[in-house]
One Martini backbone bead per residue (centre of mass of N, CA, C, O) as a GRO file, in nm:
protein
  198
    1MET     BB    1   8.524  11.883  14.354
    2LYS     BB    2   8.356  11.911  14.131
    3PHE     BB    3   8.467  12.102  13.951
    4ARG     BB    4   8.759  11.954  13.917
    5THR     BB    5   8.641  11.692  13.746
    6ASN     BB    6   8.542  11.812  13.537
    7LEU     BB    7   8.802  11.937  13.422
    8ASN     BB    8   8.964  11.689  13.400
    9THR     BB    9   8.769  11.565  13.228
   10ARG     BB   10   8.749  11.770  13.001
   11HIS     BB   11   9.098  11.705  13.053
   12ASN     BB   12   9.102  11.447  12.850
   13THR     BB   13   8.866  11.472  12.641
   14SER     BB   14   9.100  11.674  12.470
   15THR     BB   15   9.294  11.455  12.434
   16VAL     BB   16   9.188  11.206  12.317
   17LEU     BB   17   9.107  11.431  12.003
   18LEU     BB   18   9.383  11.521  11.978
   19HIS     BB   19   9.468  11.243  11.915
   20THR     BB   20   9.266  11.115  11.700
   21VAL     BB   21   9.404  11.294  11.468
   22ILE     BB   22   9.630  11.228  11.422
   23PHE     BB   23   9.514  10.977  11.348
   24LEU     BB   24   9.414  11.081  11.107
   25GLY     BB   25   9.639  11.133  10.984
   26ILE     BB   26   9.755  10.887  10.937
   27ILE     BB   27   9.527  10.790  10.746
   28ILE     BB   28   9.615  10.954  10.537
   29GLY     BB   29   9.891  10.931  10.460
   30SER     BB   30   9.904  10.629  10.463
   31ILE     BB   31   9.711  10.615  10.180
   32PHE     BB   32   9.851  10.855   9.984
   33ASN     BB   33  10.098  10.650   9.989
   34ALA     BB   34   9.971  10.372   9.888
   35VAL     BB   35   9.839  10.524   9.575
   36TYR     BB   36  10.125  10.701   9.496
   37ASP     BB   37  10.407  10.629   9.556
   38LEU     BB   38  10.603  10.853   9.749
   39GLN     BB   39  10.966  10.907   9.692
   40SER     BB   40  11.032  11.128   9.930
   41ASP     BB   41  11.270  11.356  10.101
   42SER     BB   42  11.099  11.585  10.253
   43ILE     BB   43  11.061  11.745  10.508
   44ILE     BB   44  10.763  11.834  10.502
   45LEU     BB   45  10.660  11.546  10.520
   46ARG     BB   46  10.872  11.393  10.729
   47GLN     BB   47  10.978  11.538  10.965
   48ASN     BB   48  11.202  11.360  11.127
   49ILE     BB   49  11.096  11.050  11.132
   50ALA     BB   50  11.253  10.864  10.889
   51PRO     BB   51  11.564  10.774  10.831
   52ILE     BB   52  11.777  10.843  10.563
   53ASP     BB   53  12.094  10.958  10.663
   54VAL     BB   54  12.315  10.763  10.815
   55LYS     BB   55  12.559  10.954  10.808
   56ILE     BB   56  12.490  11.162  11.002
   57SER     BB   57  12.535  11.339  11.273
   58LEU     BB   58  12.479  11.399  11.651
   59LEU     BB   59  12.413  11.722  11.568
   60ASP     BB   60  12.285  11.700  11.363
   61SER     BB   61  12.034  11.570  11.434
   62PHE     BB   62  11.922  11.765  11.673
   63LYS     BB   63  11.886  12.007  11.472
   64SER     BB   64  11.648  11.901  11.283
   65SER     BB   65  11.476  11.802  11.536
   66LEU     BB   66  11.498  12.098  11.700
   67PHE     BB   67  11.342  12.268  11.439
   68ILE     BB   68  11.068  12.145  11.361
   69TYR     BB   69  10.952  12.132  11.661
   70THR     BB   70  11.034  12.343  11.704
   71ALA     BB   71  10.829  12.517  11.522
   72PHE     BB   72  10.521  12.363  11.612
   73LEU     BB   73  10.531  12.536  11.921
   74ILE     BB   74  10.501  12.836  11.754
   75SER     BB   75  10.248  12.778  11.649
   76PHE     BB   76  10.098  12.705  11.862
   77ALA     BB   77  10.172  12.942  12.036
   78LEU     BB   78  10.024  13.167  11.797
   79ASN     BB   79   9.744  13.078  11.781
   80GLY     BB   80   9.673  13.131  12.065
   81LEU     BB   81   9.669  13.453  12.026
   82PHE     BB   82   9.393  13.396  11.831
   83ALA     BB   83   9.090  13.363  11.787
   84ILE     BB   84   9.185  13.186  11.523
   85GLY     BB   85   9.370  12.918  11.615
   86GLN     BB   86   9.226  12.630  11.602
   87ALA     BB   87   9.232  12.520  11.291
   88PHE     BB   88   9.575  12.544  11.305
   89SER     BB   89   9.587  12.326  11.490
   90ILE     BB   90   9.368  12.148  11.387
   91LEU     BB   91   9.617  12.141  11.104
   92LEU     BB   92   9.864  12.048  11.281
   93LEU     BB   93   9.793  11.763  11.342
   94ILE     BB   94   9.689  11.640  11.111
   95PHE     BB   95   9.987  11.724  10.943
   96ARG     BB   96  10.111  11.546  11.204
   97GLY     BB   97  10.023  11.344  11.095
   98PHE     BB   98  10.058  11.246  10.776
   99ALA     BB   99  10.357  11.235  10.816
  100ILE     BB  100  10.330  10.937  10.969
  101GLY     BB  101  10.198  10.810  10.749
  102PHE     BB  102  10.388  10.877  10.535
  103SER     BB  103  10.642  10.726  10.668
  104LEU     BB  104  10.562  10.439  10.739
  105SER     BB  105  10.501  10.346  10.489
  106SER     BB  106  10.776  10.400  10.344
  107ILE     BB  107  10.871  10.155  10.535
  108TYR     BB  108  10.685   9.947  10.433
  109ILE     BB  109  10.751   9.913  10.128
  110SER     BB  110  11.051   9.882  10.125
  111LEU     BB  111  11.060   9.623  10.426
  112GLY     BB  112  10.850   9.570  10.504
  113LEU     BB  113  10.874   9.333  10.801
  114LYS     BB  114  11.132   9.395  10.866
  115ALA     BB  115  11.043   9.699  11.073
  116VAL     BB  116  10.929   9.661  11.341
  117ILE     BB  117  11.220   9.693  11.514
  118PRO     BB  118  11.333   9.961  11.375
  119VAL     BB  119  11.021  10.152  11.469
  120ALA     BB  120  11.016  10.065  11.772
  121VAL     BB  121  11.365  10.142  11.786
  122THR     BB  122  11.355  10.433  11.648
  123ILE     BB  123  11.089  10.584  11.669
  124LEU     BB  124  10.786  10.530  11.847
  125PRO     BB  125  10.916  10.676  12.106
  126LYS     BB  126  10.947  10.976  11.969
  127LEU     BB  127  10.636  10.988  11.899
  128VAL     BB  128  10.493  10.942  12.176
  129ALA     BB  129  10.655  11.199  12.289
  130VAL     BB  130  10.551  11.437  12.127
  131SER     BB  131  10.275  11.359  12.025
  132VAL     BB  132  10.174  11.449  12.340
  133ILE     BB  133  10.384  11.791  12.318
  134PHE     BB  134  10.106  11.825  12.104
  135VAL     BB  135   9.871  11.833  12.239
  136LEU     BB  136   9.934  12.039  12.409
  137SER     BB  137  10.031  12.232  12.276
  138ALA     BB  138   9.739  12.245  12.167
  139ARG     BB  139   9.537  12.235  12.431
  140GLU     BB  140   9.687  12.575  12.435
  141SER     BB  141   9.546  12.668  12.206
  142LEU     BB  142   9.249  12.647  12.215
  143ARG     BB  143   9.234  12.771  12.536
  144LEU     BB  144   9.319  13.089  12.460
  145SER     BB  145   9.182  13.133  12.176
  146SER     BB  146   8.905  13.114  12.285
  147LYS     BB  147   8.920  13.329  12.528
  148ILE     BB  148   8.983  13.554  12.277
  149PHE     BB  149   8.747  13.522  12.198
  150SER     BB  150   8.454  13.597  12.385
  151PHE     BB  151   8.640  13.861  12.477
  152LEU     BB  152   8.566  13.958  12.183
  153PHE     BB  153   8.282  13.852  12.095
  154LEU     BB  154   8.106  13.776  12.347
  155SER     BB  155   8.182  13.940  12.618
  156VAL     BB  156   8.283  13.846  12.808
  157ASN     BB  157   8.457  13.850  13.121
  158ASP     BB  158   8.821  13.788  13.257
  159GLU     BB  159   9.071  13.958  13.404
  160ASP     BB  160   9.268  13.692  13.383
  161ILE     BB  161   9.427  13.674  13.164
  162ILE     BB  162   9.719  13.810  13.129
  163ASN     BB  163   9.750  13.546  13.405
  164TYR     BB  164   9.729  13.335  13.148
  165ILE     BB  165   9.898  13.416  12.926
  166LYS     BB  166  10.101  13.398  13.117
  167LEU     BB  167  10.154  13.062  13.175
  168TYR     BB  168  10.132  12.983  12.905
  169PHE     BB  169  10.446  13.040  12.874
  170ILE     BB  170  10.534  12.825  13.060
  171LYS     BB  171  10.449  12.617  12.939
  172PHE     BB  172  10.604  12.654  12.677
  173ALA     BB  173  10.881  12.626  12.863
  174ILE     BB  174  10.836  12.331  12.947
  175LEU     BB  175  10.798  12.208  12.629
  176THR     BB  176  11.062  12.317  12.551
  177VAL     BB  177  11.245  12.087  12.704
  178PHE     BB  178  11.119  11.844  12.609
  179ILE     BB  179  11.192  11.873  12.329
  180ILE     BB  180  11.485  11.877  12.397
  181VAL     BB  181  11.525  11.626  12.495
  182THR     BB  182  11.423  11.440  12.259
  183ALA     BB  183  11.621  11.545  12.064
  184VAL     BB  184  11.846  11.376  12.252
  185ALA     BB  185  11.742  11.116  12.187
  186GLU     BB  186  11.664  11.060  11.914
  187SER     BB  187  11.937  11.047  11.860
  188ALA     BB  188  12.115  10.867  12.033
  189ILE     BB  189  11.958  10.681  11.900
  190ASN     BB  190  12.019  10.708  11.569
  191TYR     BB  191  12.309  10.689  11.640
  192PHE     BB  192  12.335  10.364  11.755
  193PHE     BB  193  12.072  10.211  11.574
  194ILE     BB  194  12.095  10.256  11.246
  195ASP     BB  195  12.321  10.058  11.157
  196LEU     BB  196  12.126   9.788  11.240
  197PHE     BB  197  11.908   9.865  11.001
  198TYR     BB  198  11.968  10.021  10.747
   0.00000   0.00000   0.00000
């Protein structure tokens, strides 16, 4: 019981820290855009966070979001398979946070306080959902990467590592289902509400 409590505490602590990493990226992205005032439509910078084309179809919106989210999930999953993948997973979270900060600051620079309701309705829900999924993905990636590092370089004998890797892919399959549902919900919200606000 004590071991399980300690394990849950570690998981909760790591989850909070990873959310903090995203928040750090948000601050960096916001400051970057405030200083340089870049009105960029780059998908790399915006990552479909803020709606740009109000005439985009429901299907195109879904495909665009799903492509970006799947690319992140695949990157997290691959990072976990390498002994030095931890750093890349952390950088991915910072990059995601940077894109959030960059996109939101662009909206507020353009619309001012009028952006509060549109952001709350069309953007904030998906940001929360996707951030949670990405944090869980990063956490699993970091755990497996650490296990592989210990196994290869610290001579830690982990007989269950093969089973752990199988469980790892099952977890990512579940996260993929969640990300598909999120992309569907996001596309529907954009489709029904975007004309009201933008």
